[in-house]
């Protein structure tokens, strides 16, 4: 099987998590930003992640891919329902978190941005979705002032988590996205959570390229 992703993409990360967690025989392939033709040929629109299954057919939608891959090898891990408090937390933090992460993604070291054309295509895509990206970078102190208290409020919620279930496929991609923000303060519990899930899934954090 083959999984087509962007390395920065939080939805793609969900699929990468299950591949890594279960050591599944799935090749990871990058679709370049700006390449609409490849995903459109596969699933009729420009989107990632896309899984190419054993029979050659294509499946979009991150959580569908997670459940499909999870079913390939017992025991199931992406089970249960998403923890309501964590789901609410993700919704509440999402706008500010991605206002912090996305302008940095556009400047980041990701394979899908390896050519100037691809990087510019991505910058334009995100500018359309998020507005002036340089202004968002300038707004970092205000955005951090919103996100950091929310990260502090997450501490007791992650402290009680010690296995991996469906909730982590929602929460971890949001937190991993925030690791690209230089000097953001994660509390001890969130830091331990990030390290635990990254270790279990083999997914790298973005701390080394934080900016
Ligand atoms: N509901 C989809 C959302 C996937 C999604 O929005 N992916 C973004 C990348 S982060 C995308 O493909 N955007 C369209 C584009 O590249 O133009 C899922 O969960 O897989």
Tab-separated table of C-alpha atoms and ligand atoms in Angstrom:
chain	number	residue	atom	x	y	z
A	1	UNK	CA	0.000	0.000	0.000
A	2	UNK	CA	1.053	3.582	-0.496
A	3	UNK	CA	0.140	6.654	1.524
A	4	UNK	CA	0.309	10.034	-0.216
A	5	UNK	CA	0.856	12.973	2.099
A	6	UNK	CA	2.206	16.442	2.738
A	7	UNK	CA	4.683	16.279	5.646
A	8	UNK	CA	3.264	19.404	7.306
A	9	UNK	CA	-0.373	18.301	7.059
A	10	UNK	CA	-2.116	17.471	10.353
A	11	UNK	CA	-4.691	15.268	8.584
A	12	UNK	CA	-1.901	13.287	6.913
A	13	UNK	CA	-0.300	12.858	10.303
A	14	UNK	CA	-3.299	10.858	11.505
A	15	UNK	CA	-2.662	8.273	8.781
A	16	UNK	CA	1.095	8.286	9.419
A	17	UNK	CA	0.391	7.649	13.113
A	18	UNK	CA	-1.412	4.359	12.490
A	19	UNK	CA	1.198	3.234	9.940
A	20	UNK	CA	3.985	3.846	12.448
A	21	UNK	CA	2.141	2.554	15.475
A	22	UNK	CA	1.464	-0.802	13.834
A	23	UNK	CA	4.602	-0.919	11.654
A	24	UNK	CA	2.367	-1.520	8.642
A	25	UNK	CA	3.874	-2.208	5.201
A	26	UNK	CA	2.819	1.118	3.711
A	27	UNK	CA	5.166	3.270	1.625
A	28	UNK	CA	4.941	6.980	2.293
A	29	UNK	CA	4.967	9.173	-0.807
A	30	UNK	CA	4.909	12.955	-1.031
A	31	UNK	CA	2.605	14.905	-3.319
A	32	UNK	CA	4.115	18.275	-4.167
A	33	UNK	CA	2.175	21.400	-3.225
A	34	UNK	CA	0.811	22.869	-6.425
A	35	UNK	CA	0.366	19.428	-7.996
A	36	UNK	CA	-3.381	19.237	-8.470
A	37	UNK	CA	-3.175	16.668	-11.247
A	38	UNK	CA	-1.938	13.718	-9.159
A	39	UNK	CA	-4.570	13.762	-6.401
A	40	UNK	CA	-7.340	14.703	-8.848
A	41	UNK	CA	-6.491	11.667	-10.967
A	42	UNK	CA	-6.659	9.510	-7.843
A	43	UNK	CA	-9.745	10.765	-6.001
A	44	UNK	CA	-11.258	13.514	-8.155
A	45	UNK	CA	-10.014	16.482	-6.146
A	46	UNK	CA	-6.890	18.133	-4.774
A	47	UNK	CA	-6.585	16.681	-1.309
A	48	UNK	CA	-4.271	14.637	0.905
A	49	UNK	CA	-3.957	12.193	2.594
A	50	UNK	CA	-4.747	9.511	0.026
A	51	UNK	CA	-4.191	5.801	0.598
A	52	UNK	CA	-3.614	3.505	-2.341
A	53	UNK	CA	-4.957	0.159	-1.174
A	54	UNK	CA	-3.712	-3.330	-2.044
A	55	UNK	CA	-6.098	-3.561	-5.022
A	56	UNK	CA	-4.792	-0.275	-6.459
A	57	UNK	CA	-7.903	1.739	-5.562
A	58	UNK	CA	-7.612	5.060	-3.738
A	59	UNK	CA	-9.119	6.183	-0.435
A	60	UNK	CA	-9.185	9.824	0.774
A	61	UNK	CA	-10.267	11.115	4.236
A	62	UNK	CA	-7.822	10.783	7.103
A	63	UNK	CA	-10.066	9.034	9.613
A	64	UNK	CA	-11.354	6.582	6.993
A	65	UNK	CA	-7.708	5.753	6.241
A	66	UNK	CA	-6.932	5.382	9.964
A	67	UNK	CA	-9.801	2.931	10.470
A	68	UNK	CA	-8.985	0.997	7.296
A	69	UNK	CA	-5.324	0.581	8.239
A	70	UNK	CA	-6.202	-0.136	11.875
A	71	UNK	CA	-8.385	-3.042	10.703
A	72	UNK	CA	-5.410	-4.623	8.944
A	73	UNK	CA	-3.768	-5.754	12.168
A	74	UNK	CA	-5.230	-6.629	15.570
A	75	UNK	CA	-5.710	-5.269	18.132
A	76	UNK	CA	-7.698	-2.249	17.032
A	77	UNK	CA	-6.353	0.968	18.552
A	78	UNK	CA	-8.393	3.786	16.981
A	79	UNK	CA	-11.408	2.733	18.970
A	80	UNK	CA	-13.987	4.350	21.229
A	81	UNK	CA	-15.320	7.850	20.880
A	82	UNK	CA	-13.265	11.001	20.985
A	83	UNK	CA	-12.949	12.328	24.538
A	84	UNK	CA	-15.496	15.149	24.707
A	85	UNK	CA	-13.319	17.515	26.747
A	86	UNK	CA	-10.341	17.042	24.428
A	87	UNK	CA	-12.480	17.404	21.332
A	88	UNK	CA	-13.866	20.674	22.726
A	89	UNK	CA	-10.323	21.786	23.564
A	90	UNK	CA	-9.167	21.129	19.991
A	91	UNK	CA	-12.066	23.103	18.557
A	92	UNK	CA	-11.436	26.027	20.867
A	93	UNK	CA	-7.687	26.253	20.265
A	94	UNK	CA	-7.781	25.479	16.561
A	95	UNK	CA	-8.014	28.983	15.070
A	96	UNK	CA	-5.166	30.499	17.068
A	97	UNK	CA	-3.083	27.316	16.890
A	98	UNK	CA	-3.183	27.229	13.105
A	99	UNK	CA	-2.748	30.988	12.858
A	100	UNK	CA	0.552	30.308	14.610
A	101	UNK	CA	1.512	27.126	12.778
A	102	UNK	CA	0.477	27.742	9.166
A	103	UNK	CA	2.636	30.817	8.365
A	104	UNK	CA	5.578	28.850	9.743
A	105	UNK	CA	4.648	25.775	7.703
A	106	UNK	CA	4.955	27.924	4.562
A	107	UNK	CA	8.587	28.652	5.493
A	108	UNK	CA	9.347	25.151	6.789
A	109	UNK	CA	11.563	22.318	5.656
A	110	UNK	CA	9.023	19.928	4.129
A	111	UNK	CA	9.455	17.685	1.089
A	112	UNK	CA	6.255	18.959	-0.571
A	113	UNK	CA	7.811	22.465	-0.608
A	114	UNK	CA	11.150	21.390	-2.066
A	115	UNK	CA	10.892	23.561	-5.196
A	116	UNK	CA	10.341	27.335	-5.281
A	117	UNK	CA	7.197	26.758	-7.350
A	118	UNK	CA	5.738	24.334	-4.810
A	119	UNK	CA	6.522	26.650	-1.899
A	120	UNK	CA	4.915	29.585	-3.661
A	121	UNK	CA	1.843	27.507	-4.552
A	122	UNK	CA	1.517	26.566	-0.888
A	123	UNK	CA	2.044	30.130	0.324
A	124	UNK	CA	-0.692	31.343	-2.012
A	125	UNK	CA	-3.044	28.551	-0.908
A	126	UNK	CA	-2.590	29.421	2.753
A	127	UNK	CA	-2.727	33.166	2.132
A	128	UNK	CA	-6.115	32.613	0.550
A	129	UNK	CA	-7.288	30.609	3.566
A	130	UNK	CA	-5.612	32.556	6.407
A	131	UNK	CA	-5.010	36.058	5.046
A	132	UNK	CA	-1.742	38.001	5.434
A	133	UNK	CA	0.753	35.398	6.685
A	134	UNK	CA	3.422	37.951	7.642
A	135	UNK	CA	0.830	39.758	9.753
A	136	UNK	CA	0.087	36.476	11.523
A	137	UNK	CA	3.791	36.074	12.285
A	138	UNK	CA	3.772	39.623	13.660
A	139	UNK	CA	0.745	38.677	15.769
A	140	UNK	CA	2.704	35.854	17.465
A	141	UNK	CA	2.714	37.421	20.971
A	142	UNK	CA	-1.070	37.868	20.967
A	143	UNK	CA	-1.652	34.400	19.533
A	144	UNK	CA	0.630	32.854	22.159
A	145	UNK	CA	-1.204	34.779	24.850
A	146	UNK	CA	-4.349	33.003	23.675
A	147	UNK	CA	-2.879	29.516	23.130
A	148	UNK	CA	-0.563	29.113	26.120
A	149	UNK	CA	-3.295	29.350	28.796
A	150	UNK	CA	-5.234	26.793	26.793
A	151	UNK	CA	-2.174	24.532	26.754
A	152	UNK	CA	-2.004	24.930	30.526
A	153	UNK	CA	-5.657	23.905	30.769
A	154	UNK	CA	-4.854	20.788	28.712
A	155	UNK	CA	-2.309	19.554	31.287
A	156	UNK	CA	-4.740	17.598	33.515
A	157	UNK	CA	-6.554	16.210	30.470
A	158	UNK	CA	-3.425	14.626	29.002
A	159	UNK	CA	-2.023	13.633	32.404
A	160	UNK	CA	-4.670	10.926	32.664
A	161	UNK	CA	-3.938	9.459	29.217
A	162	UNK	CA	-1.575	6.498	29.107
A	163	UNK	CA	-2.634	4.460	26.081
A	164	UNK	CA	-3.468	5.414	22.501
A	165	UNK	CA	-7.023	5.529	21.203
A	166	UNK	CA	-9.149	7.504	18.767
A	167	UNK	CA	-8.743	10.717	20.765
A	168	UNK	CA	-5.024	10.818	20.077
A	169	UNK	CA	-5.598	10.872	16.321
A	170	UNK	CA	-7.430	14.170	16.864
A	171	UNK	CA	-5.276	15.760	19.570
A	172	UNK	CA	-1.702	14.852	18.630
A	173	UNK	CA	-1.734	16.465	15.137
A	174	UNK	CA	-2.823	19.789	16.641
A	175	UNK	CA	-0.079	19.714	19.272
A	176	UNK	CA	2.562	18.525	16.801
A	177	UNK	CA	1.657	21.464	14.550
A	178	UNK	CA	2.366	23.808	17.465
A	179	UNK	CA	5.867	22.380	17.907
A	180	UNK	CA	6.948	24.508	14.919
A	181	UNK	CA	6.417	27.633	17.045
A	182	UNK	CA	9.683	28.761	18.630
A	183	UNK	CA	9.640	29.252	22.396
A	184	UNK	CA	6.024	28.164	22.807
A	185	UNK	CA	5.562	26.892	26.343
A	186	UNK	CA	4.266	23.359	26.732
A	187	UNK	CA	3.671	22.199	30.290
A	188	UNK	CA	5.312	19.026	31.593
A	189	UNK	CA	2.287	16.828	30.882
A	190	UNK	CA	1.839	18.037	27.309
A	191	UNK	CA	5.563	17.680	26.689
A	192	UNK	CA	5.501	14.124	28.014
A	193	UNK	CA	2.436	13.422	25.879
A	194	UNK	CA	4.130	14.748	22.742
A	195	UNK	CA	7.211	12.611	23.410
A	196	UNK	CA	5.144	9.489	24.175
A	197	UNK	CA	2.968	9.663	21.053
A	198	UNK	CA	5.870	10.654	18.794
A	199	UNK	CA	7.856	7.716	20.162
A	200	UNK	CA	5.030	5.209	19.773
A	201	UNK	CA	4.115	6.293	16.243
A	202	UNK	CA	7.581	7.151	14.940
A	203	UNK	CA	6.261	10.548	13.836
A	204	UNK	CA	8.762	13.363	14.248
A	205	UNK	CA	7.990	16.597	16.040
A	206	UNK	CA	8.842	19.927	14.403
A	207	UNK	CA	10.840	21.278	17.328
A	208	UNK	CA	14.136	21.229	15.435
A	209	UNK	CA	12.807	23.605	12.829
A	210	UNK	CA	10.807	25.774	15.237
A	211	UNK	CA	10.762	29.427	14.158
B	1	LIG	N1	-11.325	15.902	5.635
B	1	LIG	C1	-10.021	15.696	5.050
B	1	LIG	C2	-9.269	17.010	5.070
B	1	LIG	C3	-7.906	16.895	4.428
B	1	LIG	C4	-7.300	18.256	4.096
B	1	LIG	O1	-7.940	19.311	4.280
B	1	LIG	N2	-6.084	18.248	3.628
B	1	LIG	C5	-5.445	19.475	3.165
B	1	LIG	C6	-3.956	19.414	3.450
B	1	LIG	S1	-3.590	19.769	5.134
B	1	LIG	C7	-5.607	19.549	1.688
B	1	LIG	O2	-5.499	18.533	1.016
B	1	LIG	N3	-5.867	20.745	1.152
B	1	LIG	C8	-6.098	20.906	-0.253
B	1	LIG	C9	-4.938	21.345	-1.061
B	1	LIG	O3	-3.825	20.822	-0.975
B	1	LIG	O4	-5.140	22.253	-1.841
B	1	LIG	C10	-9.295	14.620	5.842
B	1	LIG	O5	-9.557	14.485	7.039
B	1	LIG	O6	-8.484	13.892	5.251
